[in-house]
Short mmCIF file of C-alpha atoms in Angstrom, two decimals:
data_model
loop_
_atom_site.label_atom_id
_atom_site.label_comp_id
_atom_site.label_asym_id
_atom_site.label_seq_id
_atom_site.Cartn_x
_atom_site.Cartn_y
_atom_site.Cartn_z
CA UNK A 1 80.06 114.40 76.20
CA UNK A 2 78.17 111.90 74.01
CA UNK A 3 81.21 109.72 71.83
CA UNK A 4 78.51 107.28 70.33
CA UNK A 5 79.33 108.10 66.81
CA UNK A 6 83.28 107.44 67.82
CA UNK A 7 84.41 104.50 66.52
CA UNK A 8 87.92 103.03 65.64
CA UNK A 9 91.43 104.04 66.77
CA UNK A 10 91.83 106.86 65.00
CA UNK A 11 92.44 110.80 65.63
CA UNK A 12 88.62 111.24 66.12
CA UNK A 13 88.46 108.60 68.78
CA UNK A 14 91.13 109.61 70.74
CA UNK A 15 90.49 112.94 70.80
CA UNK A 16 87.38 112.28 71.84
CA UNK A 17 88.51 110.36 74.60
CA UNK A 18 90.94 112.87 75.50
CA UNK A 19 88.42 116.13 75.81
CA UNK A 20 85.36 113.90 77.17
CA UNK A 21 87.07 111.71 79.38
CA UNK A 22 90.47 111.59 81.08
CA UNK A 23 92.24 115.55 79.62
CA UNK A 24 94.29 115.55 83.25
CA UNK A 25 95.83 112.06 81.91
CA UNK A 26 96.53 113.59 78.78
CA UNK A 27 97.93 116.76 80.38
CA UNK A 28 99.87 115.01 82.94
CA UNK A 29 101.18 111.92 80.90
CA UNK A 30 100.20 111.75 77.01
CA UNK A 31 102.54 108.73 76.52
CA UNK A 32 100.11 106.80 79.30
CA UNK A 33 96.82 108.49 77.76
CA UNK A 34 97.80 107.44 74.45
CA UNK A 35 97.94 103.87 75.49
CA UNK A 36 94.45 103.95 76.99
CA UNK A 37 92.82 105.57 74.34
CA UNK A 38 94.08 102.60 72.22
CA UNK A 39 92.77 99.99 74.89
CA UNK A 40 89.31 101.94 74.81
CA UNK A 41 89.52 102.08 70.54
CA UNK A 42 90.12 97.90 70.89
CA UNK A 43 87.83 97.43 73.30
CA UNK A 44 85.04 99.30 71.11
CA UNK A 45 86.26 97.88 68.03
CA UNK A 46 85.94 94.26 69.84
CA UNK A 47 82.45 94.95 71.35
CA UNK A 48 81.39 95.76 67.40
CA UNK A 49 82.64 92.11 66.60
CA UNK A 50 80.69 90.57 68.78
CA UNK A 51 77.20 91.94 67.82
CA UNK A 52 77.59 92.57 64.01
CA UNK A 53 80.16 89.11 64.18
CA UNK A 54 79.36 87.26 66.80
CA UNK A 55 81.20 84.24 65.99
CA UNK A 56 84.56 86.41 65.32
CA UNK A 57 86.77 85.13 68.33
CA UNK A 58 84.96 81.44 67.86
CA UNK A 59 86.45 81.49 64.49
CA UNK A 60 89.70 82.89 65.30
CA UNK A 61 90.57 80.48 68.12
CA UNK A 62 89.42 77.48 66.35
CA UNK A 63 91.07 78.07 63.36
CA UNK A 64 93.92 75.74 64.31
CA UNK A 65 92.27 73.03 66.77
CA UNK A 66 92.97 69.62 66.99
CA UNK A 67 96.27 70.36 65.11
CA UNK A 68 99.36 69.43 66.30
CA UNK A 69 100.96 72.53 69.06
CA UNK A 70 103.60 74.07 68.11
CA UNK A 71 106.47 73.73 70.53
CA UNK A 72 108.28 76.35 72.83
CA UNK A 73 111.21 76.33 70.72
CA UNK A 74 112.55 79.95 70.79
CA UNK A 75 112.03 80.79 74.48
CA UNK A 76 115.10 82.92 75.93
CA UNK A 77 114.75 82.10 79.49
CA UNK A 78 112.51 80.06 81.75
CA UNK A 79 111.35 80.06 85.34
CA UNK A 80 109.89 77.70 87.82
CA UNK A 81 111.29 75.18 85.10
CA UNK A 82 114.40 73.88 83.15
CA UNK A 83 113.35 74.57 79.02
CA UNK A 84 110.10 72.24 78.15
CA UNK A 85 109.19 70.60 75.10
CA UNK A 86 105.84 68.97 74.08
CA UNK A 87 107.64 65.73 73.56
CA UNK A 88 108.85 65.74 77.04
CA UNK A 89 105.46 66.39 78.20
CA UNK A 90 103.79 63.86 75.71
CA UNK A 91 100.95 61.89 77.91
CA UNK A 92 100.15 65.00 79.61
CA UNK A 93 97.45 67.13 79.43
CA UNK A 94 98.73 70.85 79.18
CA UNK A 95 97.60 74.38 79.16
CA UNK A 96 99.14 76.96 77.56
CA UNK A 97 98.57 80.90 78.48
CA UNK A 98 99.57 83.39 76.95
CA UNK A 99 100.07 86.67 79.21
CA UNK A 100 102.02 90.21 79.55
CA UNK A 101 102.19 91.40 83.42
CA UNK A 102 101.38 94.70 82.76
CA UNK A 103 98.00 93.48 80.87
CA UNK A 104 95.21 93.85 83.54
CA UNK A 105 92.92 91.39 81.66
CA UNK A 106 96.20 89.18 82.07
CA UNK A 107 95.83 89.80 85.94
CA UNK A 108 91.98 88.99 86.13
CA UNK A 109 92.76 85.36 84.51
CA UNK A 110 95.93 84.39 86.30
CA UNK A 111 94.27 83.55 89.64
CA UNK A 112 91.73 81.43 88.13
CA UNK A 113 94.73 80.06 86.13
CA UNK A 114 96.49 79.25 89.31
CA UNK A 115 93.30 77.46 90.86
CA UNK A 116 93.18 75.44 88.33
CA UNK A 117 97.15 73.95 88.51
CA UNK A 118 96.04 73.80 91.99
CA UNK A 119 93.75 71.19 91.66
CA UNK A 120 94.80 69.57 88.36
CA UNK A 121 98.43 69.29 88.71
CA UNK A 122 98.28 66.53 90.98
CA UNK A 123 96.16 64.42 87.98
CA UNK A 124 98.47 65.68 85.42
CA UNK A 125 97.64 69.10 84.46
CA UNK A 126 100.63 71.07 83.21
CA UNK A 127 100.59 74.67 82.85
CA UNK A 128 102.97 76.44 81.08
CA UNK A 129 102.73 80.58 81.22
CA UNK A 130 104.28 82.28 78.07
CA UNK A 131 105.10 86.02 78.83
CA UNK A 132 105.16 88.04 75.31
CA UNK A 133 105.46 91.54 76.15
CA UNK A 134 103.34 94.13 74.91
CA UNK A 135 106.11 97.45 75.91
CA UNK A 136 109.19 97.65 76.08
CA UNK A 137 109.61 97.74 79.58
CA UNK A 138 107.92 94.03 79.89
CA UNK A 139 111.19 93.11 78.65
CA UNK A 140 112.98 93.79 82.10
CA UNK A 141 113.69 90.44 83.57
CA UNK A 142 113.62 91.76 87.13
CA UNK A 143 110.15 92.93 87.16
CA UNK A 144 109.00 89.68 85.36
CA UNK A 145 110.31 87.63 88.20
CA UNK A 146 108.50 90.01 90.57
CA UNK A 147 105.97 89.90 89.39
CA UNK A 148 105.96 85.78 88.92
CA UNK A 149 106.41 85.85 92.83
CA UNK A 150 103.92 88.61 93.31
CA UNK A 151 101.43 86.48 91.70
CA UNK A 152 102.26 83.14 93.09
CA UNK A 153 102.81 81.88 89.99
CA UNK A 154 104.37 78.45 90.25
CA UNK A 155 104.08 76.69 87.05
CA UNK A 156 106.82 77.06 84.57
CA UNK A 157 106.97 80.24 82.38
CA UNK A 158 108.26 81.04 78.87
CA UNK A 159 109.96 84.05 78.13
CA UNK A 160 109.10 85.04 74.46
CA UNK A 161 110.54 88.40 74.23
CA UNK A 162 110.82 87.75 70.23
CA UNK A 163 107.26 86.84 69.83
CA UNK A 164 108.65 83.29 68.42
CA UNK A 165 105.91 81.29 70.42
CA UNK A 166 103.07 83.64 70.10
CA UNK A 167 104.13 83.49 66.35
CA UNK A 168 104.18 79.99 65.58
CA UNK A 169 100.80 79.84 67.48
CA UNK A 170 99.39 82.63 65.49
CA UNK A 171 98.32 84.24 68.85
CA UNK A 172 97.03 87.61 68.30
CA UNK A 173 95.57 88.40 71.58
CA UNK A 174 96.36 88.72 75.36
CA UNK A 175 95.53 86.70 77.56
CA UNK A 176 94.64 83.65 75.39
CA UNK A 177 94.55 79.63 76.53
CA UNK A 178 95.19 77.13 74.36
CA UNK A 179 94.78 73.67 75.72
CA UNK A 180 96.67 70.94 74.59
CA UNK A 181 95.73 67.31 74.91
CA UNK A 182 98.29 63.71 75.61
CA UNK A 183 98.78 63.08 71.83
CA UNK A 184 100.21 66.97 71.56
CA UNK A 185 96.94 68.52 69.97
CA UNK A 186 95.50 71.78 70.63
CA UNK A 187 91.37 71.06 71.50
CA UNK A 188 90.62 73.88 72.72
CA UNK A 189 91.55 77.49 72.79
CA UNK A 190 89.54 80.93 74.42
CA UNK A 191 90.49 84.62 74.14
CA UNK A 192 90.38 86.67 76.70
CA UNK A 193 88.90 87.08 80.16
CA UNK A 194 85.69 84.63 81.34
CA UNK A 195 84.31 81.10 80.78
CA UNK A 196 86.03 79.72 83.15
CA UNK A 197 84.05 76.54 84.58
CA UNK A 198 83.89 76.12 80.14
CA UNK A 199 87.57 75.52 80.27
CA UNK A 200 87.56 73.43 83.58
CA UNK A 201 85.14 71.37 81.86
CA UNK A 202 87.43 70.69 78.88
CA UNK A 203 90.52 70.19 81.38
CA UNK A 204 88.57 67.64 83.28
CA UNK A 205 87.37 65.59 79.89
CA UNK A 206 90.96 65.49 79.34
CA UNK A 207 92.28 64.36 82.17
CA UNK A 208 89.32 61.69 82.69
CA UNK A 209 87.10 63.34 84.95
CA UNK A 210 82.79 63.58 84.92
CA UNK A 211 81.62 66.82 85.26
CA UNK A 212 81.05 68.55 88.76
CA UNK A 213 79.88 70.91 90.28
CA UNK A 214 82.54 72.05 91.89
CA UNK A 215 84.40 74.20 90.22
CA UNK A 216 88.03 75.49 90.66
CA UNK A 217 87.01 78.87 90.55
CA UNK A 218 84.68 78.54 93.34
CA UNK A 219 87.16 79.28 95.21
CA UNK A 220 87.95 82.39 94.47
CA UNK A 221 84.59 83.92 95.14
#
């Protein structure tokens, strides 16, 4: 079925996800179909941006840069850590990610996350995770410390369950980095999945490092 002249989130482009793609989701679980036809509405609506705007997430995530970061204040629990604050961590170069573990775009970044505390921690990276769930079942404590060992995550991670981080960031996306440089600064920031030797490079320019070409990511391939 030809959904070209589909666009946006609503009833048309769902249903015409729901006839031409996926009806024995709907049939079998409408709740779960629902929730994909709004990740394939976002996705499209996204992919627009980018040719008609193609400076639309540039502009978004540098909206704020090279102002001061906002702090964690307002985190209800943390793991892998005792509560942080950026004037505890002043001197240190630190990257802040934003993530959901029930986001699969989330799940793509996180191991390219975790090779770059790998090799950075030791010179003074510090990554902090902050988990804002998306559903209501992201909420469930259990299941985020699962999946935090699942993962292998090690560095320390925010709970935001009341979006009071992602709010006084004026995050509107998952996953999203924001890096944050010794005086306390955000200098950088990227949306979504990809560029990652782009935001080694700014890591290692932070923490006094020439370029390579080696990159953390290597790794992983």
């Amino acid at each position: 079925m030809d959904t070209t002249e589909t666009t946006g989130s609503g009833p048309i482009a769902v249903e015409a996800v729901r006839v031409g793609i996926a009806p024995t989701i709907y049939e079998a679980d409408p709740m779960t179909f629902s929730r994909i036809a709004i990740a394939v509405a976002v996705a499209a609506l996204g992919s627009a941006l980018l040719i008609y705007w193609p400076d639309a997430w540039t502009t978004a995530s540098a909206q704020e840069l090279h102002a001061p970061a906002p702090d964690f204040t307002g985190a209800d629990r943390w793991y892998n850590s005792q509560p942080l604050t950026l004037s505890g961590l002043h001197g240190k170069v630190v990257l802040v990610e934003f993530w959901t573990r029930e986001c699969i775009n989330c799940l793509h970044v996180l191991p390219h996350t975790k090779a770059l505390y790998d090799k950075y921690a030791k010179d003074g990276l510090v990554v902090v995770g902050v988990h804002t769930p998306e559903y209501d079942e992201e909420h469930d404590p259990a299941a985020l410390q699962s999946a935090i060992h699942r993962y292998q995550i090690t560095w320390p991670v925010a709970v935001d369950n009341d979006y009071r981080i992602w709010n006084a960031y004026g995050n509107s996306f998952w996953p999203a980095l924001y890096l944050i440089d010794q005086n306390g600064r955000v200098v950088y920031s990227h949306i979504g999945e990809g560029d990652y030797d782009q935001t080694e490079q700014h890591v290692r320019e932070l923490l006094g490092k020439a370029p390579s070409d080696t990159t953390a990511s290597q790794a992983l391939e």
